[in-house]
Short mmCIF file of C-alpha atoms in Angstrom, two decimals:
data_model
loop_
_atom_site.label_atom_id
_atom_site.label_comp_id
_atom_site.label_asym_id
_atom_site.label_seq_id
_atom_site.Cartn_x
_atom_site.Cartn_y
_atom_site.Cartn_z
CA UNK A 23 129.39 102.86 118.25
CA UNK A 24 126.57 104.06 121.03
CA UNK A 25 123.98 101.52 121.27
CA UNK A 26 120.76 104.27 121.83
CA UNK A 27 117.53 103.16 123.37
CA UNK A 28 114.55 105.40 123.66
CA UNK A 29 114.31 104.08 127.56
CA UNK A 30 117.50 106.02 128.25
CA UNK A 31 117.56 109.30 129.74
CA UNK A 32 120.64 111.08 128.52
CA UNK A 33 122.36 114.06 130.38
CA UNK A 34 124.01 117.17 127.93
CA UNK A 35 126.82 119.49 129.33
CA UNK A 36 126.33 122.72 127.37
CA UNK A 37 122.90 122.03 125.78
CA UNK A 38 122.13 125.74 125.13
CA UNK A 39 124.78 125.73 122.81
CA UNK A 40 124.60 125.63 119.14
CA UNK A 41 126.57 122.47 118.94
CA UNK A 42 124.66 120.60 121.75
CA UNK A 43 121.49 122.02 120.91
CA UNK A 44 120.44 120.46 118.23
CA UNK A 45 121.27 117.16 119.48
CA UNK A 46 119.02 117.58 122.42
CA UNK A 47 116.04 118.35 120.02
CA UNK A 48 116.47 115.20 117.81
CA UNK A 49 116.59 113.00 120.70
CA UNK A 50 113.34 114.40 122.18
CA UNK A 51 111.29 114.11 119.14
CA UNK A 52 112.73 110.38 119.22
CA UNK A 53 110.90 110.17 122.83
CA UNK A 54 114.21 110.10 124.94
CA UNK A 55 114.43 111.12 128.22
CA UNK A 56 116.60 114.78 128.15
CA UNK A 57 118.28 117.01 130.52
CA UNK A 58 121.15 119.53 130.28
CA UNK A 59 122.88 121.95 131.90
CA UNK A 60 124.21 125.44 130.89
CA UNK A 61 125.71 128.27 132.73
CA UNK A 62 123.10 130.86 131.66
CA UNK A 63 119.61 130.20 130.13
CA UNK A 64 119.05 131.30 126.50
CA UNK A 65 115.93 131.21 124.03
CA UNK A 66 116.98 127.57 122.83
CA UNK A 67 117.11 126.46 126.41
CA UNK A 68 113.80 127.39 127.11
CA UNK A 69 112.46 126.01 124.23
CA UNK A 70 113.53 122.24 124.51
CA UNK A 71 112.50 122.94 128.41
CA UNK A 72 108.86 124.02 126.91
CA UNK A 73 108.95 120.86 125.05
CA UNK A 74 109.98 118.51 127.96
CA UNK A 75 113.69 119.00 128.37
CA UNK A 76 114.94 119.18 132.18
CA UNK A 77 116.96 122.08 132.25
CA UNK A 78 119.72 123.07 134.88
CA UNK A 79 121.38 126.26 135.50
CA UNK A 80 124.71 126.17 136.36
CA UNK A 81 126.43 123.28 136.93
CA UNK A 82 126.62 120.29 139.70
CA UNK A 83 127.15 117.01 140.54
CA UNK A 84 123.42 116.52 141.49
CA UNK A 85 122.82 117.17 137.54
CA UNK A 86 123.91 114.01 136.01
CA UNK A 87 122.73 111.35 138.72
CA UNK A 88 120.08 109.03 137.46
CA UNK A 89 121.16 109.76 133.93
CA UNK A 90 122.33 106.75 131.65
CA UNK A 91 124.90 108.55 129.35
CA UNK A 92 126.84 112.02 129.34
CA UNK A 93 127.07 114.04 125.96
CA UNK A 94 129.52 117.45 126.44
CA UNK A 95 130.30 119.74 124.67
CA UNK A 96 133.98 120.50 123.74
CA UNK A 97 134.12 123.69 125.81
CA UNK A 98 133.76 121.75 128.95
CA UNK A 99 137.43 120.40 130.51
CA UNK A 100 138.19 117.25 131.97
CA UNK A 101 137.56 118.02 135.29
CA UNK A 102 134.33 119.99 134.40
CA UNK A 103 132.25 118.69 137.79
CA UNK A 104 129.26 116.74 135.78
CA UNK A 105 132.13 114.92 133.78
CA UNK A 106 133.91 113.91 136.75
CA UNK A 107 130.60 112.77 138.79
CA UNK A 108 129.59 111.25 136.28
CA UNK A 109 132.98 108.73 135.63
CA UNK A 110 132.72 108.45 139.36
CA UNK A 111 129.61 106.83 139.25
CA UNK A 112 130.59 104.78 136.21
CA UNK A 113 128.06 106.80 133.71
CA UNK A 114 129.56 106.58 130.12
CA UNK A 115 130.52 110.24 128.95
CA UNK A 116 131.21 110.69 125.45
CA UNK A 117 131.56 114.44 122.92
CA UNK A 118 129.27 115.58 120.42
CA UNK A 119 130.58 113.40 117.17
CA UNK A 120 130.75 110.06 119.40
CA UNK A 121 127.02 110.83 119.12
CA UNK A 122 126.28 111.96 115.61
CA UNK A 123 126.88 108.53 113.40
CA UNK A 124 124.40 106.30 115.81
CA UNK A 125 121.95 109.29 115.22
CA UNK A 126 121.83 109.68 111.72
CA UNK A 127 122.90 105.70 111.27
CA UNK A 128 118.99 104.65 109.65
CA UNK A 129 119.73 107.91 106.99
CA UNK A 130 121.85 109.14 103.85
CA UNK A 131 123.94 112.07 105.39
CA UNK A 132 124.67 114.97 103.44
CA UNK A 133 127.45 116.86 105.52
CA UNK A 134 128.24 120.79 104.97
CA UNK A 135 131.63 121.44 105.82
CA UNK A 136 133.91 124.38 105.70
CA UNK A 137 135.85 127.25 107.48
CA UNK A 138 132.93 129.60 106.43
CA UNK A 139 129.44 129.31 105.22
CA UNK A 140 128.60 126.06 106.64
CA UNK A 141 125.65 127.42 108.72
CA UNK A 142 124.03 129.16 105.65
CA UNK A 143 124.59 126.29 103.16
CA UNK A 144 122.83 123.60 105.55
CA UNK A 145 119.87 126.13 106.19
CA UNK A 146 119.66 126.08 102.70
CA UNK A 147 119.80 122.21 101.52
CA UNK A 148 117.53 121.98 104.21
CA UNK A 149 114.88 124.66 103.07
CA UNK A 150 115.37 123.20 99.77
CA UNK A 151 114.55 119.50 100.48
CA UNK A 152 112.08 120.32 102.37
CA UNK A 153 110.36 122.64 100.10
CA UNK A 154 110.08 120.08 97.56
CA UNK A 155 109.07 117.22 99.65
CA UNK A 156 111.63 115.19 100.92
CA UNK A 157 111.00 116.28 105.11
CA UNK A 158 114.73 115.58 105.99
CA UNK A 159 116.46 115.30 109.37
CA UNK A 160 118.59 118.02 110.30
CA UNK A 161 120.82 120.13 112.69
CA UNK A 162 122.22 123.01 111.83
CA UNK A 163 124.44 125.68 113.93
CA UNK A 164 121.90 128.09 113.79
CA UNK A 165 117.87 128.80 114.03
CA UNK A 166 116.66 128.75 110.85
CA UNK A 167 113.96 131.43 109.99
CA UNK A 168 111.49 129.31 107.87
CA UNK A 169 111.14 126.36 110.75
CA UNK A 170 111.98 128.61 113.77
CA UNK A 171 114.20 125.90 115.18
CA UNK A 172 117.98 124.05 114.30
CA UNK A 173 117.10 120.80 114.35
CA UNK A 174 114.38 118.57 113.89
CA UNK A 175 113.89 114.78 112.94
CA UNK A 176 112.06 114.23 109.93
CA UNK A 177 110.57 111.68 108.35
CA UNK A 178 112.41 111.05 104.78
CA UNK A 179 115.93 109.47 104.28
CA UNK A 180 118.14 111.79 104.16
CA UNK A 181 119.94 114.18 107.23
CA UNK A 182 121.09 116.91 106.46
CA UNK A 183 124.14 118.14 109.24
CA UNK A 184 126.61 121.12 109.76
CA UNK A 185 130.13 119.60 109.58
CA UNK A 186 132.28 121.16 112.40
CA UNK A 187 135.97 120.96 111.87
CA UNK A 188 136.94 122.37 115.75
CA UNK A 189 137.87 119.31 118.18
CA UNK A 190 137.07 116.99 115.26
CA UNK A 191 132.83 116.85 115.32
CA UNK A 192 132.85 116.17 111.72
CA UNK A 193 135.46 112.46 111.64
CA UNK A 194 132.23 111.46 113.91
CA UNK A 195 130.15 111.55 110.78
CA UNK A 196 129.87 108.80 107.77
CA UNK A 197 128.87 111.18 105.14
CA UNK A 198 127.09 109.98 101.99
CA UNK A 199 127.09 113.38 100.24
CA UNK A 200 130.01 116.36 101.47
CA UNK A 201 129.74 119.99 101.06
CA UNK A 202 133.20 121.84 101.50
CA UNK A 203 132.43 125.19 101.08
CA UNK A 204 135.58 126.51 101.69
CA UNK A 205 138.39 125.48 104.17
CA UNK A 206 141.16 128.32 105.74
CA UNK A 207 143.43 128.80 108.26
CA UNK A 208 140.89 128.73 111.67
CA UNK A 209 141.17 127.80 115.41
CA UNK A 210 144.43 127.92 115.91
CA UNK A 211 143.74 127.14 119.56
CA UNK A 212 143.11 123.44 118.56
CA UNK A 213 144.74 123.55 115.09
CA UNK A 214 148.37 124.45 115.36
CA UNK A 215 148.96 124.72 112.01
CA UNK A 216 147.81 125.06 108.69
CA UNK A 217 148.93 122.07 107.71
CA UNK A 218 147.25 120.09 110.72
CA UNK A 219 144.04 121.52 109.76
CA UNK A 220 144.41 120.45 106.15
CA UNK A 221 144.87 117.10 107.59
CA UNK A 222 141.48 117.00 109.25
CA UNK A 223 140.13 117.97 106.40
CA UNK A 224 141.88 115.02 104.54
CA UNK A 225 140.43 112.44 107.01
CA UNK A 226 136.92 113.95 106.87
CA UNK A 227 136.61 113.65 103.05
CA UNK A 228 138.53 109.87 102.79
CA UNK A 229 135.22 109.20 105.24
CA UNK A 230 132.95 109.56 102.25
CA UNK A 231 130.76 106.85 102.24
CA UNK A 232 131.63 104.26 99.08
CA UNK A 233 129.29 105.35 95.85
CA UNK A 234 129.36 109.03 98.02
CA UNK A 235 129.95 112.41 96.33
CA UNK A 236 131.95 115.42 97.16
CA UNK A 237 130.36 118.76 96.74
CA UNK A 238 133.28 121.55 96.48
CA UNK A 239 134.13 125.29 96.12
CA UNK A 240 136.99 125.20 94.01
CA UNK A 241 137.48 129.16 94.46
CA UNK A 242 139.69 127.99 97.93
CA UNK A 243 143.22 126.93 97.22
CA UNK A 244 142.96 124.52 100.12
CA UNK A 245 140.19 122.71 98.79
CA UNK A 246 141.55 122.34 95.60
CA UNK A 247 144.40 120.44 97.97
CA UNK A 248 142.12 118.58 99.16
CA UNK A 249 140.75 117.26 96.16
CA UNK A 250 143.88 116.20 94.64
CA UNK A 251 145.04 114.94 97.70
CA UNK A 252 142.36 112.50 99.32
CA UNK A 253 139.01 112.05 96.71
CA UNK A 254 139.95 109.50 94.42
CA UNK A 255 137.38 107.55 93.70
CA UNK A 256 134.66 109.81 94.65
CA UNK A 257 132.19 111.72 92.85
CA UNK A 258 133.29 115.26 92.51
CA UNK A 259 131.14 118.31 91.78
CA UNK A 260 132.96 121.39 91.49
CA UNK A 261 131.46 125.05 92.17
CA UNK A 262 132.66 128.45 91.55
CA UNK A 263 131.74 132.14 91.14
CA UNK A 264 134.80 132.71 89.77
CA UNK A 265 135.24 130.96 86.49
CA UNK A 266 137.35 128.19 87.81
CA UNK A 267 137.96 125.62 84.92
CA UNK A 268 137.51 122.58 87.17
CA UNK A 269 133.91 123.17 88.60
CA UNK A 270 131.22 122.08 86.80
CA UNK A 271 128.70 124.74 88.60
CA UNK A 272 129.84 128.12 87.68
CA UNK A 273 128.10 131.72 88.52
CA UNK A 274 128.54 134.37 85.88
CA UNK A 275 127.30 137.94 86.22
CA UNK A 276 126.98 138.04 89.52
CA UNK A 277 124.37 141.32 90.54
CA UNK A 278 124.22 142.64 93.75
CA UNK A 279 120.71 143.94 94.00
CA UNK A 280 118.56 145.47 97.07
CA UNK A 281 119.28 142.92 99.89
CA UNK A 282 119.54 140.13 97.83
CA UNK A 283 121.68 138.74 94.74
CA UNK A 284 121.01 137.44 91.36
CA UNK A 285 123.59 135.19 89.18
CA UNK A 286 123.44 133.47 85.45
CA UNK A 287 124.03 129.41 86.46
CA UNK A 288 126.23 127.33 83.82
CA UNK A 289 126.83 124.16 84.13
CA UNK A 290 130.38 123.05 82.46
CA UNK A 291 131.38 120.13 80.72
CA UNK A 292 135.12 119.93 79.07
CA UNK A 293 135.85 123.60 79.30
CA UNK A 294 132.51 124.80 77.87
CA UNK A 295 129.26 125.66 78.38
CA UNK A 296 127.05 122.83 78.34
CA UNK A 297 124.05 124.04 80.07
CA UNK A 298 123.17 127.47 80.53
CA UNK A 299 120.28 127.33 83.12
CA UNK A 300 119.72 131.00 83.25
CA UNK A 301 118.78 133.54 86.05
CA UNK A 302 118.89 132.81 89.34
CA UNK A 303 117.80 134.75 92.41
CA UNK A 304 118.76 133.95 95.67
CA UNK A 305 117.23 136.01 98.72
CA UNK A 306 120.90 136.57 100.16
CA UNK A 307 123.15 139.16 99.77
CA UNK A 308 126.96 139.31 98.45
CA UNK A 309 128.90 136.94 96.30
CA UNK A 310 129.88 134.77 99.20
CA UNK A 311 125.78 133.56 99.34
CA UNK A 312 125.59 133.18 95.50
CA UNK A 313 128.15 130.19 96.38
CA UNK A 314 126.28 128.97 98.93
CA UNK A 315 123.00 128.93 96.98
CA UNK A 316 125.23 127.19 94.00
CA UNK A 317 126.26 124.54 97.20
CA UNK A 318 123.08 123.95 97.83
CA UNK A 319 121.31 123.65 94.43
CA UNK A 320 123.98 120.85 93.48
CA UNK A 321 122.89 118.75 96.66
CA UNK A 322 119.74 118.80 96.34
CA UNK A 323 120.37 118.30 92.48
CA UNK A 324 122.59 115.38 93.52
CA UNK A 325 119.68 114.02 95.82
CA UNK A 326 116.80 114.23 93.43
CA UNK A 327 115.43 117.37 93.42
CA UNK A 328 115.96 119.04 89.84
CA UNK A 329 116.78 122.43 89.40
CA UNK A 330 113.81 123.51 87.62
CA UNK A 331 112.09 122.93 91.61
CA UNK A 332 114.75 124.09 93.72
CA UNK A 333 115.43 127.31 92.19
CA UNK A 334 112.33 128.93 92.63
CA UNK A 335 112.05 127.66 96.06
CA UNK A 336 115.18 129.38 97.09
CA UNK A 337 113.24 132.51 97.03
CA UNK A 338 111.22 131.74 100.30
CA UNK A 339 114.69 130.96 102.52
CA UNK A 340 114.54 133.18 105.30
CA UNK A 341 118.34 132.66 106.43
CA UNK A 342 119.35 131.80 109.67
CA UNK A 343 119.94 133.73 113.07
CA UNK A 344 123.22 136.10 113.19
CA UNK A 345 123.59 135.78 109.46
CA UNK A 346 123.39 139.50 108.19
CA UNK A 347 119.66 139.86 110.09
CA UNK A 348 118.08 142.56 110.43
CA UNK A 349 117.95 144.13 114.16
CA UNK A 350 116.06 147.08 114.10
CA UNK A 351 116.10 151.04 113.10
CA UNK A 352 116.17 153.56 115.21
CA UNK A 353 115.48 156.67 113.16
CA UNK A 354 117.59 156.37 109.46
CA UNK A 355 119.94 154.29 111.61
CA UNK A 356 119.93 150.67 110.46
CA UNK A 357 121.10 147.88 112.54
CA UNK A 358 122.45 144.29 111.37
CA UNK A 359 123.80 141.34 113.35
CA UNK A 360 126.44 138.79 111.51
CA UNK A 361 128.09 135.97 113.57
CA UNK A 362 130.96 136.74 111.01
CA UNK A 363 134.61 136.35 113.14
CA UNK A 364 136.90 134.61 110.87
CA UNK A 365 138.71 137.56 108.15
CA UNK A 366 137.61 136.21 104.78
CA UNK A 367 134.23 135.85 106.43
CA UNK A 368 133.93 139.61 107.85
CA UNK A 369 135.29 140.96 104.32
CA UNK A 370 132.84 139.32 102.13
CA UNK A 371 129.84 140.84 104.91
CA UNK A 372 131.17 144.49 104.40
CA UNK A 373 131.23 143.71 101.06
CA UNK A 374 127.96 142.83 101.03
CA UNK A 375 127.01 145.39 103.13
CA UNK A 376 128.60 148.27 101.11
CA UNK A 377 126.60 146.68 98.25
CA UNK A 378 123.58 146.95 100.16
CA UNK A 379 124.22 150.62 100.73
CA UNK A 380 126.65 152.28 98.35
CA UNK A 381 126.12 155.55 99.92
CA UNK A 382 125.68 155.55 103.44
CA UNK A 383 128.23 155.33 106.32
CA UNK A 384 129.05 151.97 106.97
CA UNK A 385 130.03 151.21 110.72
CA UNK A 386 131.15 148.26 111.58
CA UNK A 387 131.17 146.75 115.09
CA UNK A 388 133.79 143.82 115.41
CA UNK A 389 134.08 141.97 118.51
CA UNK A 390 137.19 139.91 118.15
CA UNK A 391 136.54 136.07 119.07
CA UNK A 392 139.35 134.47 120.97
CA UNK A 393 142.66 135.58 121.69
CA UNK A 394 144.82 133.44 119.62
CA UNK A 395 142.35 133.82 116.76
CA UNK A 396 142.67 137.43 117.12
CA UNK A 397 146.63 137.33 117.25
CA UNK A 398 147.57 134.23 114.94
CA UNK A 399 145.02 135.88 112.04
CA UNK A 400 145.66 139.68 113.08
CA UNK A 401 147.59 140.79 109.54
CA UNK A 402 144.33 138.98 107.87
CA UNK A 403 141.77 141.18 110.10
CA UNK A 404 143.21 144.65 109.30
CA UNK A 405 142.98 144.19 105.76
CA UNK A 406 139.48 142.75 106.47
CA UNK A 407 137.33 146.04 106.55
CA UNK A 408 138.50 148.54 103.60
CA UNK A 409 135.10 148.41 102.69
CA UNK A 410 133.76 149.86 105.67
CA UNK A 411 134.28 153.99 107.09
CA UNK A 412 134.64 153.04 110.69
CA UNK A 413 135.60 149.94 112.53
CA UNK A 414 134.68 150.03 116.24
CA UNK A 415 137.08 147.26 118.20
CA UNK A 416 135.35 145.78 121.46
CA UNK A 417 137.26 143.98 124.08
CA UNK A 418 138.22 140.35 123.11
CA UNK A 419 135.55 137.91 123.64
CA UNK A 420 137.49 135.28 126.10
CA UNK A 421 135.39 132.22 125.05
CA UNK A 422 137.58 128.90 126.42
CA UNK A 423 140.66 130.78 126.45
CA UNK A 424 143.09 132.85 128.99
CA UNK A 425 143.99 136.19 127.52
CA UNK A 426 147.64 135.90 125.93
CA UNK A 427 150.00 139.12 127.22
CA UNK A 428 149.80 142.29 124.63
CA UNK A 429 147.04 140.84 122.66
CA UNK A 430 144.03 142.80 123.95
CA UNK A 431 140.58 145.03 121.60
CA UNK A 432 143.35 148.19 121.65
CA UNK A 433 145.75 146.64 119.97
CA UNK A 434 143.96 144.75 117.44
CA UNK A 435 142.59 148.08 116.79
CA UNK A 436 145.77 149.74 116.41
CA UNK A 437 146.66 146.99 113.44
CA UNK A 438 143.86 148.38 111.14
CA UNK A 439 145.37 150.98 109.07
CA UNK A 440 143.45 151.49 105.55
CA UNK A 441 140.03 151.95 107.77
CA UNK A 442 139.58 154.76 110.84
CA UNK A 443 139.71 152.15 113.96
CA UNK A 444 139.10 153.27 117.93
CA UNK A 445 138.67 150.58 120.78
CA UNK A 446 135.56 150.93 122.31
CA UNK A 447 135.61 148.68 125.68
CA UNK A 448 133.38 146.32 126.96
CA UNK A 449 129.84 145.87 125.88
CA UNK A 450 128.38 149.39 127.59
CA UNK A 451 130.77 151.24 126.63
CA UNK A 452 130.42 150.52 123.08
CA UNK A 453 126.99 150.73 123.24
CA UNK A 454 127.56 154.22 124.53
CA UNK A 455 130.30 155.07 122.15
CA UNK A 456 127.67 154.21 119.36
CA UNK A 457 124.66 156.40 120.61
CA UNK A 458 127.33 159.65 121.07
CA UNK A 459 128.92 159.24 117.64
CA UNK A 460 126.98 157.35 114.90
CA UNK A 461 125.70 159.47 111.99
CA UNK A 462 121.89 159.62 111.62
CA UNK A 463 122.14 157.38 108.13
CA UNK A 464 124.81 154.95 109.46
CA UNK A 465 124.10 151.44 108.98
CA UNK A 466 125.61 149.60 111.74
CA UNK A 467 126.58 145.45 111.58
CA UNK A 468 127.72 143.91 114.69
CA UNK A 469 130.27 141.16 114.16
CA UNK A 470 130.41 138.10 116.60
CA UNK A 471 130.43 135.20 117.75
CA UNK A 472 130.09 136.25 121.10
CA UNK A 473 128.02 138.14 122.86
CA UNK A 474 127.82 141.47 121.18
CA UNK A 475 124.53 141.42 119.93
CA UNK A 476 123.88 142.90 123.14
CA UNK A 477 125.59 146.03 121.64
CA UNK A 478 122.78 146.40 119.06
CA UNK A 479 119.77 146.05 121.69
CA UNK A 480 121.59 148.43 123.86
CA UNK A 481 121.85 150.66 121.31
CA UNK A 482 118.30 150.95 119.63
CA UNK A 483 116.75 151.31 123.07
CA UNK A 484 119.02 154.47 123.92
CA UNK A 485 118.52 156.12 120.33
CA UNK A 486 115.09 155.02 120.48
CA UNK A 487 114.37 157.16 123.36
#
């Protein structure tokens, strides 16, 4: 394990990103010497800089001298040149989860995991706690609206962390409490199969801590896998909004109201009814949120905090960045940004969007993330927006990958068939597209994990005037 000392100064390759991030901020609060380096500044860069960060943009060998360890982030090769000056000089370079157990080692970890709604369902354990009095550690993979930030060290027992399965950040944990909120078929780029996903999975939950519990949507076939598979001996909670007989948290009547949802919460013992805890709102929108507000009820249930405190505070969660938010309006024209990019994900949004707005055209803007995401899940994605009127395709959003021959925005447009598709190009060109054809009472949500948000800012300056 790194042996940390608040003398060292330590060096982070990537540190605007929301996997690196985070990390920065706990280790300045903890009085450590920080500095990073990013390609482009962002509005989480500048932050940690305001609070004493030394930030570097762009990258070069002159970054990492002086420093006493190397953090990168997994998007950064081999022979990135901070990595390699940094060996050269014989400064220790290790990845996000070599980090993440020496952090958290003095705490009780509660770990969110999942191919979907992992950034959601750690905002919320976190509001939660923190709401009724526990001040927990935490990092989550995106800002969180009621503390502004997505991280920050905190003074009670327990840290709370977003559980990334890609390049295996979450076997770097030692989780007392896990959270699978769902688990699919994702990053084929580092996952070659299903099966070798599943596997991860596996040797994340058999890292449960001894006494720990497991937290788990049971409405995900792999899950349920998982379950049988690798928990033995652990403490297993089961959740569900859809009647499963094996989870003890269940969500009947589900209502889709005005931007948020509302749910009856049972609690299940032997088949029946044991409980019946009653109403619950949750500020979120769609079915997909009333399972993460079940998620995060239980662990903060699990931790102390009894329900008859927790659900009223979920009322004052204010989400987290790029999850359904609110952009602007520009006229009737409404605008929402969703980091959605995995199928299931984007079909429970327009879901929830088409809830939101039963009769008003619904555009959606998808920016497909990653070409072998976008060709390995392609069957998935055209069935993905039947809820929508209009899907506008964007060029592919590269991220760490070379494009892959005949996989390209055009034809993953051309593959959705039960909802009128066009390509629309690179980022000005969509944003062009938009402000020549969008209906006055369209509501517009951008879908990425890239950089199409720009789209949206593009676009309510133009039809703003």
């Amino acid at each position: 394990m790194i042996q940390l000392s608040s003398a060292q100064h330590i060096h982070i390759i990537g540190i605007g990103g929301a996997g690196m991030s985070p990390i920065a901020r706990i280790l300045l609060e903890r009085g450590y010497t920080v500095s990073g380096s990013d390609r482009t500044p962002n509005a989480i860069s500048e932050a940690l800089a305001r609070d004493g960060a030394t930030i570097h943009t762009g990258h070069s060998a002159e970054n990492v001298i002086g420093a006493d360890m190397v953090i990168t982030t997994s998007a950064a090769p081999d022979d990135h040149i901070e990595i390699v000056t940094a060996r050269t000089n014989a400064i220790p370079v290790y990845k996000r989860r070599d980090i993440l157990a020496p952090l958290m080692a003095a705490h009780k970890v509660i770990a969110v995991a999942g191919t979907h709604g992992k950034t959601t369902t750690t905002g919320l354990i976190v509001h939660l706690l923190r709401e009724c009095g526990r001040d927990p550690s935490y990092i989550v993979g995106g800002v969180m609206g009621n503390t502004g930030t997505n991280a920050a060290d905190g003074r009670g027992d327990l840290f709370v962390v977003e559980a990334d399965e890609y390049d295996d950040m979450f076997l770097g944990l030692r989780p007392d409490t896990i959270v699978l909120t769902s688990i699919e078929y994702d990053h084929p780029d580092y996952f070659t199969s299903p099966e070798m996903m599943l596997d991860k999975f596996a040797q994340f939950v058999r890292l449960l801590q001894p006494g720990g519990r497991l937290i788990a949507c049971m409405d995900y076939p792999m899950v349920q896998q998982i379950i049988a598979q690798n928990a033995a001996g652990a403490d297993i909670i089961g959740y569900s909004t859809q009647s499963h007989p094996a989870a003890a948290m269940q969500a009947h009547d589900i209502r889709l109201q005005d931007g948020d949802s509302a749910f009856d919460l049972h609690i299940i013992t032997g088949g029946q009814i044991n409980v019946n805890v009653g109403a619950v709102q949750t500020p979120l929108l769609g079915e997909h949120n009333v399972a993460n507000s079940i998620a995060a009820l239980t662990a903060a249930d699990v931790h102390g905090v009894m329900l008859s405190h927790s659900i009223p505070a979920l009322a004052g969660f204010k989400s987290t960045a790029r999850r359904f938010e609110l952009r602007g309006t520009a006229g009737d024209v409404v605008v929402y940004d969703d980091y959605a990019h995995h199928p299931t994900a984007i079909e429970l949004v327009c879901k929830a969007a088409r809830a939101r707005y039963p009769d008003r055209p619904l555009w959606i803007v998808w920016q497909p993330h990653m070409y072998s995401r976008t060709q390995t899940l392609i069957a998935d994605y055209a069935r993905a927006f039947t809820a929508a009127d209009r899907v506008i395709v964007t060029d592919i959003y590269a991220a760490r990958e070379a494009a892959i021959a005949g996989v390209s925005g055009a034809w993953a447009a051309e593959q959705i068939q039960q909802t009128a598709a066009h390509h629309s190009g690179d980022i000005d060109a969509t944003a062009d597209y938009l402000v020549a054809n969008v209906p006055d009472s369209a509501v517009i949500v951008i879908m990425s994990a890239g950089d199409a948000p720009a789209i949206g800012q593009r676009f309510l300056a133009a039809r703003r005037g």
